[in-house]
C-alpha positions as a Markdown table, in Angstrom:
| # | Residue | x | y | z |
|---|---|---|---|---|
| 1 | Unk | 67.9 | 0.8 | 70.4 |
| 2 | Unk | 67.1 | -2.6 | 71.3 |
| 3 | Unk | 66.2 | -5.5 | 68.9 |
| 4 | Unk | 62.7 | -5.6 | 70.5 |
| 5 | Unk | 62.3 | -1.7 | 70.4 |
| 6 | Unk | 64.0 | -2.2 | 66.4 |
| 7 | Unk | 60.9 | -4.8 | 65.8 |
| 8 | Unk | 57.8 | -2.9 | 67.1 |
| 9 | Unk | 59.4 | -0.1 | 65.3 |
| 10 | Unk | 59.4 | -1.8 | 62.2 |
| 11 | Unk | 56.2 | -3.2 | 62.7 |
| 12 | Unk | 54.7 | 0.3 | 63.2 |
| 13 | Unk | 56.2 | 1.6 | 60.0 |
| 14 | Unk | 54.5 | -1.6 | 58.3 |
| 15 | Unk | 51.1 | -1.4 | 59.6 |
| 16 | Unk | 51.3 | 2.1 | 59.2 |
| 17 | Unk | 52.1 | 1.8 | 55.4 |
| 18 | Unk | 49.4 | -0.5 | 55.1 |
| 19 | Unk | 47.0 | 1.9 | 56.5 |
| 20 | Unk | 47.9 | 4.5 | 53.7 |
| 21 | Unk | 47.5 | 2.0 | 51.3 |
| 22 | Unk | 44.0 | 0.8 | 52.1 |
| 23 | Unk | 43.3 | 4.8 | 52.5 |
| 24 | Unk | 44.4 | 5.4 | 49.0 |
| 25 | Unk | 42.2 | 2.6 | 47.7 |
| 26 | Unk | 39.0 | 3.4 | 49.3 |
| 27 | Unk | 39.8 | 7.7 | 47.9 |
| 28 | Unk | 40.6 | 6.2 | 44.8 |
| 29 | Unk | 37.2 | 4.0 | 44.3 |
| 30 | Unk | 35.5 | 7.3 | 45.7 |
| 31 | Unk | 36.4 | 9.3 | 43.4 |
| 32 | Unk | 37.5 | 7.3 | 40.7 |
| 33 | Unk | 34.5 | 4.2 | 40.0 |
| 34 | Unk | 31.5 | 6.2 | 41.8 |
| 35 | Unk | 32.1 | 9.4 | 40.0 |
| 36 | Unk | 31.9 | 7.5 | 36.8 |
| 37 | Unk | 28.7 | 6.1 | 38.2 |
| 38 | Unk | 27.7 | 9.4 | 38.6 |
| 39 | Unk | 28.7 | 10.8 | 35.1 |
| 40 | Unk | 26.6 | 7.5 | 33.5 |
| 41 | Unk | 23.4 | 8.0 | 35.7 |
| 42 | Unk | 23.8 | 4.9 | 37.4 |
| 43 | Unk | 24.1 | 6.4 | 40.9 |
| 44 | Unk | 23.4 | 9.1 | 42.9 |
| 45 | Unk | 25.6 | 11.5 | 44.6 |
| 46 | Unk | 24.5 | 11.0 | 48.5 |
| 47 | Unk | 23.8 | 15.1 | 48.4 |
| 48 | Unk | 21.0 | 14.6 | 45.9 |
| 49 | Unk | 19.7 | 11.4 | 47.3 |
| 50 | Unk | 18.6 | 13.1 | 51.0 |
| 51 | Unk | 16.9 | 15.7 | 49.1 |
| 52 | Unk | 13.2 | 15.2 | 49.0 |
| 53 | Unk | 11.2 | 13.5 | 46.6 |
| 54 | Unk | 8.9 | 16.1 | 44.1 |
| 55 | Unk | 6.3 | 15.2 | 42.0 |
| 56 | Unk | 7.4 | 16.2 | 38.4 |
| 57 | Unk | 5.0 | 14.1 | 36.4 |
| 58 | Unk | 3.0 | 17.2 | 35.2 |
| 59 | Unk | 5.9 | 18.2 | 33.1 |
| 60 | Unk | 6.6 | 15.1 | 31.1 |
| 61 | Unk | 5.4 | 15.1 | 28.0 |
| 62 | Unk | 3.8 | 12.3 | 26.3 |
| 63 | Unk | 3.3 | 10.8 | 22.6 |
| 64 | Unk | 0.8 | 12.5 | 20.3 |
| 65 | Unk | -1.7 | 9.7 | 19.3 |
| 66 | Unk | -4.5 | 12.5 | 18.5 |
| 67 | Unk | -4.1 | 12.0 | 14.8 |
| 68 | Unk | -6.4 | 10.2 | 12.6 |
| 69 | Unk | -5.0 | 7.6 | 9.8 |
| 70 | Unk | -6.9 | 7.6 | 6.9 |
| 71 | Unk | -6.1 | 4.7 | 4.9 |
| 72 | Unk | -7.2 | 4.0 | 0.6 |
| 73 | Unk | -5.9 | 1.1 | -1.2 |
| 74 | Unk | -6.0 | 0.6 | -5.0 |
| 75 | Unk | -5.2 | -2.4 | -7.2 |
| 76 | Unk | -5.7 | -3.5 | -10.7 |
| 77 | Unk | -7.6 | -4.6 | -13.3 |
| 78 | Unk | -10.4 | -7.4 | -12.2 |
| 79 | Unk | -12.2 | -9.4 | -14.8 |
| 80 | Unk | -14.9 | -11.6 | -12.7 |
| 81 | Unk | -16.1 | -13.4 | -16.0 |
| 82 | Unk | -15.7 | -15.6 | -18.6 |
| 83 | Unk | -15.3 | -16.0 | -22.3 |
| 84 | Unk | -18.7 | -15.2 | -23.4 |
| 85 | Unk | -19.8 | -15.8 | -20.1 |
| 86 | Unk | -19.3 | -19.8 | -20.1 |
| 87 | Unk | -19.6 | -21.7 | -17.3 |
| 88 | Unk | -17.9 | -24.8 | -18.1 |
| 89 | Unk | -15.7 | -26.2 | -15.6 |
| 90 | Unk | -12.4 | -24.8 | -15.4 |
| 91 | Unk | -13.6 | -21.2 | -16.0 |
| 92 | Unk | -13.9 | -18.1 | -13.8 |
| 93 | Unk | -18.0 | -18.3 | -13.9 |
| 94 | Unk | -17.8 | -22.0 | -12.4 |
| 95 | Unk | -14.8 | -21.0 | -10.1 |
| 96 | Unk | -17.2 | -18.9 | -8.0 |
| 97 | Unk | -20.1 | -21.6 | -8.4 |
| 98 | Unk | -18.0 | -24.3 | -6.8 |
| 99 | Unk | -16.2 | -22.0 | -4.4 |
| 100 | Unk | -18.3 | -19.1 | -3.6 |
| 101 | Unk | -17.9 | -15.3 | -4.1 |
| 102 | Unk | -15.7 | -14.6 | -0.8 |
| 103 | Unk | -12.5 | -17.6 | -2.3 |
| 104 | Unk | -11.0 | -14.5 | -4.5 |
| 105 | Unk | -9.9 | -12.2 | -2.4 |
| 106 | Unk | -10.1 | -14.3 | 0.9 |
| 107 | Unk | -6.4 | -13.6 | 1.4 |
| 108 | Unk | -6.2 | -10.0 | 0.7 |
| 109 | Unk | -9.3 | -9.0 | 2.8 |
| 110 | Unk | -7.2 | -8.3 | 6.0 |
| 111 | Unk | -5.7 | -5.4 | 4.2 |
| 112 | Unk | -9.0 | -4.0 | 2.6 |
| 113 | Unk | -11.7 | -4.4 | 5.5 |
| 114 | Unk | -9.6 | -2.1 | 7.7 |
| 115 | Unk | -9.3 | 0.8 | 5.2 |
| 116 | Unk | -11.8 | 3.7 | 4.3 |
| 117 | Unk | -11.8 | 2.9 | 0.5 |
| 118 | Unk | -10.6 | 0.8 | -1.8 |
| 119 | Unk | -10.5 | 0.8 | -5.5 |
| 120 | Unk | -9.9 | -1.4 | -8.3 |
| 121 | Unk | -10.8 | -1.8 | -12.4 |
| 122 | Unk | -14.3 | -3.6 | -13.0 |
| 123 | Unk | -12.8 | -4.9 | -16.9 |
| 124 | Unk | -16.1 | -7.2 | -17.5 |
| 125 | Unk | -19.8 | -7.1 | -18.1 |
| 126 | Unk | -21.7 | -8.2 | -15.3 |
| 127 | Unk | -25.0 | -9.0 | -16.7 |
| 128 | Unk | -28.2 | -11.5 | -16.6 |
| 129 | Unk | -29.9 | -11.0 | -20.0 |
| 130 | Unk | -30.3 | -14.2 | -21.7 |
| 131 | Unk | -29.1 | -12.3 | -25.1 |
| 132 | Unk | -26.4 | -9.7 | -25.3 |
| 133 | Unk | -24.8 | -8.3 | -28.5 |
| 134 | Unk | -21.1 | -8.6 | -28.5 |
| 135 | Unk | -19.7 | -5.2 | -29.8 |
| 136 | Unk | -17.6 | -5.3 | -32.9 |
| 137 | Unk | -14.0 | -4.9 | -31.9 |
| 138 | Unk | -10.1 | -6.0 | -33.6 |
| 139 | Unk | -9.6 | -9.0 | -30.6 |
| 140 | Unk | -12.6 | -11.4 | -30.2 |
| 141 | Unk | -13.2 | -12.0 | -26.7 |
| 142 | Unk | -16.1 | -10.6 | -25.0 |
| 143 | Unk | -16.4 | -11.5 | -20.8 |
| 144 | Unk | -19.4 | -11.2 | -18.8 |
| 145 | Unk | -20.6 | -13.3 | -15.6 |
| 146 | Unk | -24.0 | -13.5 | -14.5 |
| 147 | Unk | -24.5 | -10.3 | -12.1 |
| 148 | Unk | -24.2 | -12.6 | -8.7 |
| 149 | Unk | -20.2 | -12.1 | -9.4 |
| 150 | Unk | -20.7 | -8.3 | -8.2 |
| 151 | Unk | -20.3 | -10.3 | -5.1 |
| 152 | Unk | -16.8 | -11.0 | -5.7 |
| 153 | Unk | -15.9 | -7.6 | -4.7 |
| 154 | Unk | -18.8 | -7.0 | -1.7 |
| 155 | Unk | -17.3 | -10.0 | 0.0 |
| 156 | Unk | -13.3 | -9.1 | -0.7 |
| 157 | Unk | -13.9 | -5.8 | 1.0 |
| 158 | Unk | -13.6 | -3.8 | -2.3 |
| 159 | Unk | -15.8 | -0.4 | -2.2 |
| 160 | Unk | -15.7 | 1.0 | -5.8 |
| 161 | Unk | -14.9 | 0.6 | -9.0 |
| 162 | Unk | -13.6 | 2.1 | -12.0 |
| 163 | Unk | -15.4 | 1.1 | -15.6 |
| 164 | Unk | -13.0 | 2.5 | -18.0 |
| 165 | Unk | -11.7 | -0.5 | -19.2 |
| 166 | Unk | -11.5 | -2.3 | -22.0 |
| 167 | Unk | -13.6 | -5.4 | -21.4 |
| 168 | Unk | -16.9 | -3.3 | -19.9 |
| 169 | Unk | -17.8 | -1.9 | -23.2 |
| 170 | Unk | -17.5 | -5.7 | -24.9 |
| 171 | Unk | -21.4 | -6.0 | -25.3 |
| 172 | Unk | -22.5 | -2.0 | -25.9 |
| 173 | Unk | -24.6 | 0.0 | -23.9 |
| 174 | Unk | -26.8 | -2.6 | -22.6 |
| 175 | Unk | -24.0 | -4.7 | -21.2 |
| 176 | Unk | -22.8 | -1.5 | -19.5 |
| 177 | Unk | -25.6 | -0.5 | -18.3 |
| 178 | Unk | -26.4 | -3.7 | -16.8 |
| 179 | Unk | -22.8 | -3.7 | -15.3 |
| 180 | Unk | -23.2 | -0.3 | -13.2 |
| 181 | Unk | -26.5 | -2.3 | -12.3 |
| 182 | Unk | -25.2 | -5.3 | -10.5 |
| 183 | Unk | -22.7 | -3.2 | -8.9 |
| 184 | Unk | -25.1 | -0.7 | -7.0 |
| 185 | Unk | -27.5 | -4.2 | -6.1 |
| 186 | Unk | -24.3 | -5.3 | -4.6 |
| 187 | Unk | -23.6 | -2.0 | -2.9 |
| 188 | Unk | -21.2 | -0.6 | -4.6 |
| 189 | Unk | -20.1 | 2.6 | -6.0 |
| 190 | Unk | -18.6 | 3.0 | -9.3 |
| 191 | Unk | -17.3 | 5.4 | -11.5 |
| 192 | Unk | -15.9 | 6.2 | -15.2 |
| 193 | Unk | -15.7 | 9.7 | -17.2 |
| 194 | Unk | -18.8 | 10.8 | -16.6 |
| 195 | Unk | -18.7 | 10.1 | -12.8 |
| 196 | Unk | -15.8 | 10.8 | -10.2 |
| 197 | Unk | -15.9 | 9.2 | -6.6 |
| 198 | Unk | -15.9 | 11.0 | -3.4 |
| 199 | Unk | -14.9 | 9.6 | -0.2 |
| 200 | Unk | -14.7 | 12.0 | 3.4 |
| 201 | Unk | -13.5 | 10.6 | 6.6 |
| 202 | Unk | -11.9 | 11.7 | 9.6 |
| 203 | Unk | -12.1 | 15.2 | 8.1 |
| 204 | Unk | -10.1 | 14.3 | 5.0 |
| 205 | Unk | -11.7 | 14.9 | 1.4 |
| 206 | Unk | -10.9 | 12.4 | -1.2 |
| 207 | Unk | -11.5 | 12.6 | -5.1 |
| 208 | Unk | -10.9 | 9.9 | -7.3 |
| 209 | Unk | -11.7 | 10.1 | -11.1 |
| 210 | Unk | -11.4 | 7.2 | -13.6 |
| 211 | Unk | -10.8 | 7.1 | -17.4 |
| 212 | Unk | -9.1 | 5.7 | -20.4 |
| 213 | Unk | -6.1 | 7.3 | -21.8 |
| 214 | Unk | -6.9 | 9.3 | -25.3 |
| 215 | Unk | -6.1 | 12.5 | -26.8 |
| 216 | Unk | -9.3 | 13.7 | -25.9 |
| 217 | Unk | -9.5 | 12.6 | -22.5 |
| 218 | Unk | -6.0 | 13.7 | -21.8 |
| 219 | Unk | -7.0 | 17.3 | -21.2 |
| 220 | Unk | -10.4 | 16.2 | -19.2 |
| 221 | Unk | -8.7 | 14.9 | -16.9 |
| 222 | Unk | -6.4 | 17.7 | -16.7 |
| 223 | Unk | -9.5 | 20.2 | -16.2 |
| 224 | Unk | -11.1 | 17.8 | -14.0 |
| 225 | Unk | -8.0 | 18.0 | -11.3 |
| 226 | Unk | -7.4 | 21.4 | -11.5 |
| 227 | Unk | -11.2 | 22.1 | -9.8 |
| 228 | Unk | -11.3 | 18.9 | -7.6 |
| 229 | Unk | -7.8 | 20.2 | -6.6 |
| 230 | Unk | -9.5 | 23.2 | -5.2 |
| 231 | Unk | -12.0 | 21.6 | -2.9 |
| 232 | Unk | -10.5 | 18.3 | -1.8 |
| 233 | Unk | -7.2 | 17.2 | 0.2 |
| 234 | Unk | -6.5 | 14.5 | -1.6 |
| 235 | Unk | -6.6 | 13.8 | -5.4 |
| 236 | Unk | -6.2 | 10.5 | -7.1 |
| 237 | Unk | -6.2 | 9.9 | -11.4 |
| 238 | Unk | -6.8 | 5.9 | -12.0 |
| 239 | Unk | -6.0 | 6.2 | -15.7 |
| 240 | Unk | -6.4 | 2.7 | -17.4 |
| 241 | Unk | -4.4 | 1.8 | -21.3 |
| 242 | Unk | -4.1 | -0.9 | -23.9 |
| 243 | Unk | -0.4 | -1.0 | -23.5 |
| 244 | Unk | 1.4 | -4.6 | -23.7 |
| 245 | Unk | 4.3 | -3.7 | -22.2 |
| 246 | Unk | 6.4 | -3.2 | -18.9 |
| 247 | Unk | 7.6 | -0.2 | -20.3 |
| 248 | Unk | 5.5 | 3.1 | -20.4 |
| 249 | Unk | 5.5 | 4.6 | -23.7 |
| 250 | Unk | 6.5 | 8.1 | -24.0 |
| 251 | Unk | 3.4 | 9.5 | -24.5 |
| 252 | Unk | 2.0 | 8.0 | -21.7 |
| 253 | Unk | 4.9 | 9.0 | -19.1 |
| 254 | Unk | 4.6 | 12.4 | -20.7 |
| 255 | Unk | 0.4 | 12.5 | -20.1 |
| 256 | Unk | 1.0 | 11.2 | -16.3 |
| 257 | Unk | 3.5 | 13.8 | -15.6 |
| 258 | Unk | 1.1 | 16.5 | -16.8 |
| 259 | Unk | -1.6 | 15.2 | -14.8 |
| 260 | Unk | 0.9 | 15.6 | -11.6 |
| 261 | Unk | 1.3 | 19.2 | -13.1 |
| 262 | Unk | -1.4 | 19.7 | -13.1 |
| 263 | Unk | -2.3 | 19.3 | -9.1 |
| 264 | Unk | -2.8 | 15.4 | -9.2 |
| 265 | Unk | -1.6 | 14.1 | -5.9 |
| 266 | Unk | -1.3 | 10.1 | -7.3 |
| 267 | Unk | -1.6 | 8.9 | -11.0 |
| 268 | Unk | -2.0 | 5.3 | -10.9 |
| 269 | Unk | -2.8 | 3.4 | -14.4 |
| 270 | Unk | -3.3 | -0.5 | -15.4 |
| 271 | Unk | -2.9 | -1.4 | -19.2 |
| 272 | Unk | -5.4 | -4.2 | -18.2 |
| 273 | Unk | -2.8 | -7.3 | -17.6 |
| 274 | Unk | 1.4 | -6.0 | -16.9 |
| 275 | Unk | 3.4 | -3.9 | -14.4 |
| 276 | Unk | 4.4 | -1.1 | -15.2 |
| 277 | Unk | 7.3 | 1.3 | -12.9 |
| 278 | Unk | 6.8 | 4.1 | -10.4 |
| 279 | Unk | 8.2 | 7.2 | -9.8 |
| 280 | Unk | 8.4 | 10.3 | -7.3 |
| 281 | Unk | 7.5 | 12.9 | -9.5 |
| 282 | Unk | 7.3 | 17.2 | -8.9 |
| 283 | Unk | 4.5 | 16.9 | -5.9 |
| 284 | Unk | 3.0 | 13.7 | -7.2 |
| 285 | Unk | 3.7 | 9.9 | -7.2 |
| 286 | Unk | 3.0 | 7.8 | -10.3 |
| 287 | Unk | 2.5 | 4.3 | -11.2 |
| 288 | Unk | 2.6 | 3.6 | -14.7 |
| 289 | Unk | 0.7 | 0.0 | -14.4 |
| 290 | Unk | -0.4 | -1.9 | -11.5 |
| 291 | Unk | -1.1 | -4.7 | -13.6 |
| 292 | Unk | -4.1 | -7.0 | -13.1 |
| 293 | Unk | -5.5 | -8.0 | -9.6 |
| 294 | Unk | -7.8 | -10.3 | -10.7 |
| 295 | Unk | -8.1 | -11.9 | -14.3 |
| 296 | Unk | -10.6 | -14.4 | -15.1 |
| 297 | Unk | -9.8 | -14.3 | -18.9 |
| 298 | Unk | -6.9 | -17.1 | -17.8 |
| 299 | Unk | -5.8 | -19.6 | -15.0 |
| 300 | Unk | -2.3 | -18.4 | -15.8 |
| 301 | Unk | -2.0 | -14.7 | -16.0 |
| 302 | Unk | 0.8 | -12.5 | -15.6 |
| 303 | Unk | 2.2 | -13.5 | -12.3 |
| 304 | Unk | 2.7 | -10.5 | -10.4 |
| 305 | Unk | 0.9 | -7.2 | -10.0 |
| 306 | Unk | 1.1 | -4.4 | -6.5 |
| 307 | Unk | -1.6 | -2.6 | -4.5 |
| 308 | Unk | -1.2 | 0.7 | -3.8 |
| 309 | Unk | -1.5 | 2.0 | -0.4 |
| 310 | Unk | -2.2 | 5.4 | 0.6 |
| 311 | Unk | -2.1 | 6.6 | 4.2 |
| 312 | Unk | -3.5 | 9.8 | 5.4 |
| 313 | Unk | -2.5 | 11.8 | 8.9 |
| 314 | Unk | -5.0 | 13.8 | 10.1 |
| 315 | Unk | -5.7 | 16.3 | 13.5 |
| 316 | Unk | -9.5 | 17.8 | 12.8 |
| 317 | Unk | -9.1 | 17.4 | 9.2 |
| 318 | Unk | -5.7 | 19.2 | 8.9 |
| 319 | Unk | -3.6 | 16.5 | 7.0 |
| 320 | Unk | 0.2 | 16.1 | 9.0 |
| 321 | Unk | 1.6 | 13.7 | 6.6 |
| 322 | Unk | 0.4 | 11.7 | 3.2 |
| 323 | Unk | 2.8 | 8.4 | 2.7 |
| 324 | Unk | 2.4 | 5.0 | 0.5 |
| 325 | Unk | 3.6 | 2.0 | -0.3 |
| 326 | Unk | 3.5 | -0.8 | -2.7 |
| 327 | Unk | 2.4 | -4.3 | -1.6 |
| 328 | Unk | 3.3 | -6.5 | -4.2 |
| 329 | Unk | 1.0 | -9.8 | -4.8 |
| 330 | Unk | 1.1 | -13.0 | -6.9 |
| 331 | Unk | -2.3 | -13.2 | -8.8 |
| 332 | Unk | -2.5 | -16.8 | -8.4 |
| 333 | Unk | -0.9 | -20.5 | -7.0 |
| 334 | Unk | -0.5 | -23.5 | -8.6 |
| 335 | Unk | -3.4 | -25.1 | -6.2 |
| 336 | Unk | -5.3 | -21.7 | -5.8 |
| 337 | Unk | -6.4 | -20.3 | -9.2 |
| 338 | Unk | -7.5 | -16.3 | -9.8 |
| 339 | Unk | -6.8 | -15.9 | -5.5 |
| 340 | Unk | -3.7 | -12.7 | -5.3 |
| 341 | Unk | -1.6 | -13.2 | -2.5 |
| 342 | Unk | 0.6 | -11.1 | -0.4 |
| 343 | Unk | 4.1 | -11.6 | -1.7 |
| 344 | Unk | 6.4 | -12.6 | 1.3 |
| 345 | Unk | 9.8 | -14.0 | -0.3 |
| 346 | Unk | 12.1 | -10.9 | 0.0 |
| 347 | Unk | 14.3 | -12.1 | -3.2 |
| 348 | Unk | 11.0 | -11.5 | -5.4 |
| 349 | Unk | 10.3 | -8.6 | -3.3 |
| 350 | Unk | 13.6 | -7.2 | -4.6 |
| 351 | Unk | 13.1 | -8.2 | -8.2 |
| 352 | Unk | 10.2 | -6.5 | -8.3 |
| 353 | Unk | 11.5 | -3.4 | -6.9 |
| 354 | Unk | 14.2 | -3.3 | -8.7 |
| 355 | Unk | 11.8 | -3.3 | -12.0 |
| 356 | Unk | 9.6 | -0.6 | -10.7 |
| 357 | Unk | 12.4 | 1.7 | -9.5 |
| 358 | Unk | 13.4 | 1.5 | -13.6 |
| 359 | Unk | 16.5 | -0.9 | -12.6 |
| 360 | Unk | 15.6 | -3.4 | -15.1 |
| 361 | Unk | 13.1 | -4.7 | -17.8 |
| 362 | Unk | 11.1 | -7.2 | -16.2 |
| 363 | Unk | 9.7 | -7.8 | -12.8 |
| 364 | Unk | 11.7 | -10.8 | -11.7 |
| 365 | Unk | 14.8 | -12.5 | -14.1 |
């Protein structure tokens, strides 16, 4: 064979290997990188792709938003008065002179305008009789406001109250019945032992009963659950104390759990001014103390106190799902006096969690 013949030979062989190369790459991509396509979804195999187009969108299901939320929120204690109902400056009574009824809860009414009830602790007299006759008590102070302050809960959104408390008994049955009064002229319901409130919507019955904690109202309020248990979905105890502590007493953790016991769906209580923990407890939840929302009786309460929100799941009145939450609140700023606030500062957040989960003695170190 000649040199040429030895070249072209050679050449052949090359271009020829060169061809099985470039065939080996393109079976290798093939296979290889667009069947991994495939596997992922990120291609589609050419057989699929010329098959025709059908209209599956019948078959997809969608999200259920059919379901009705049902929403309650409960605070505190609330004492819209003054120290025999002065109206010097500095006090509550001139606070809502100067500043009008809606500054108090101007900063909380977001959350209560958009829910189907809320409740909180009247723990004044609201009254406009020139005399009243402070009751004999142990602890001289006696707080009332001229009846105009029921406004301080019209205008932050508030829709009932509870009068078991201390403070609405401070100038006897006149002063109380003065109180329950101005509520109603302000359009409000109320209620205490003698009266349990009742709220329906979207299909959803909700009782809630108020009343102090004594050995004899212990087992009303167990007989009272026990029958509103059998006619509503949802039933609330706001049971309010003289306890100064952030610790529940034994008899009182021991009263709460019997209340769950007995077919209470929440037991929420307020000693009038501290925080007191929670706890998930048989079918219940409990909050020992939610403190004081609102408390005229100083510029300087105790700093921190939570609101309680339910939230209901509903389809035609057949309850999904119940859930809550705490929101935990300052009662007041250094530049805003007796004005709670949403708490946003996730350290406090913490502390305070930490206290109501039973982790440590106070609300914040």
């Amino acid at each position: 064979m000649s040199l040429r013949e030895k070249i072209t030979a050679q050449r052949f062989g090359f271009f020829l290997a060169a061809c099985l190369v470039v065939a080996a790459v393109i079976l290798l991509y093939t296979y290889v990188f667009k069947g991994s396509n495939y596997d992922a979804g990120l291609d589609t195999p050419e057989n699929n792709a010329s098959s025709p187009t059908e209209d599956n969108s019948a078959s997809i299901s969608e999200p259920d938003f059919s379901y009705n939320v049902t929403t309650v929120n409960i605070g505190g204690t609330c004492t819209p008065a003054s120290m025999l109902g002065s109206s010097s400056y500095g006090t509550f009574n001139s606070m809502v002179s100067e500043n009008g009824s809606t500054y108090f809860f101007r900063r909380l009414t977001e959350i209560f305008r958009i829910d189907h009830l809320t409740f909180v602790a009247c723990n004044a007299v609201l009254s406009d009789r020139e005399e009243l006759t402070p009751s004999e008590k142990e602890v001289l102070e006696w707080y009332t406001g001229p009846s105009s302050n029921a406004a301080v809960f019209k205008d932050g959104c508030i829709d009932a109250l509870g009068l078991e408390s201390p403070r609405t008994g401070d100038y006897g049955t006149e002063g109380y019945a003065d109180t329950k009064a101005s509520l109603e002229s302000a359009g409000l319901l109320w209620g205490d032992i003698g009266r349990a409130v009742y709220k329906e919507a979207n299909g959803v019955k909700i009782a809630l009963y108020c009343a102090k904690l004594t050995d004899k109202s212990k087992n009303t309020l167990i007989s009272w659950t026990e029958r509103a248990k059998q006619t509503n979905d949802v039933v609330i105890l706001y049971v309010t104390d003289t306890e100064d502590s952030y610790i529940p007493s034994e008899y009182k953790t021991e009263a709460f759990r019997a209340f769950v016991d007995a077919g209470a769906d929440y037991v929420i209580g307020t000693n009038g001014a501290k925080l007191q923990p929670s706890e998930e407890y048989g079918e219940g939840y409990i909050v020992y103390s939610l403190g004081a929302l609102l408390d005229g009786a100083s510029k300087y309460p105790e700093k921190y106190t939570a609101i309680l929100q339910i939230k209901i799941r509903s389809d035609g009145g057949e309850i999904s799902s119940v859930s809550h939450e705490l929101i935990y609140c300052e009662t007041y700023s250094e530049d805003r006096p007796w004005q709670p606030y949403v708490i946003t500062d996730s350290v406090v957040i913490s502390g305070i969690e930490a206290f109501m989960r039973g982790e440590s003695d106070v609300p914040t170190k």
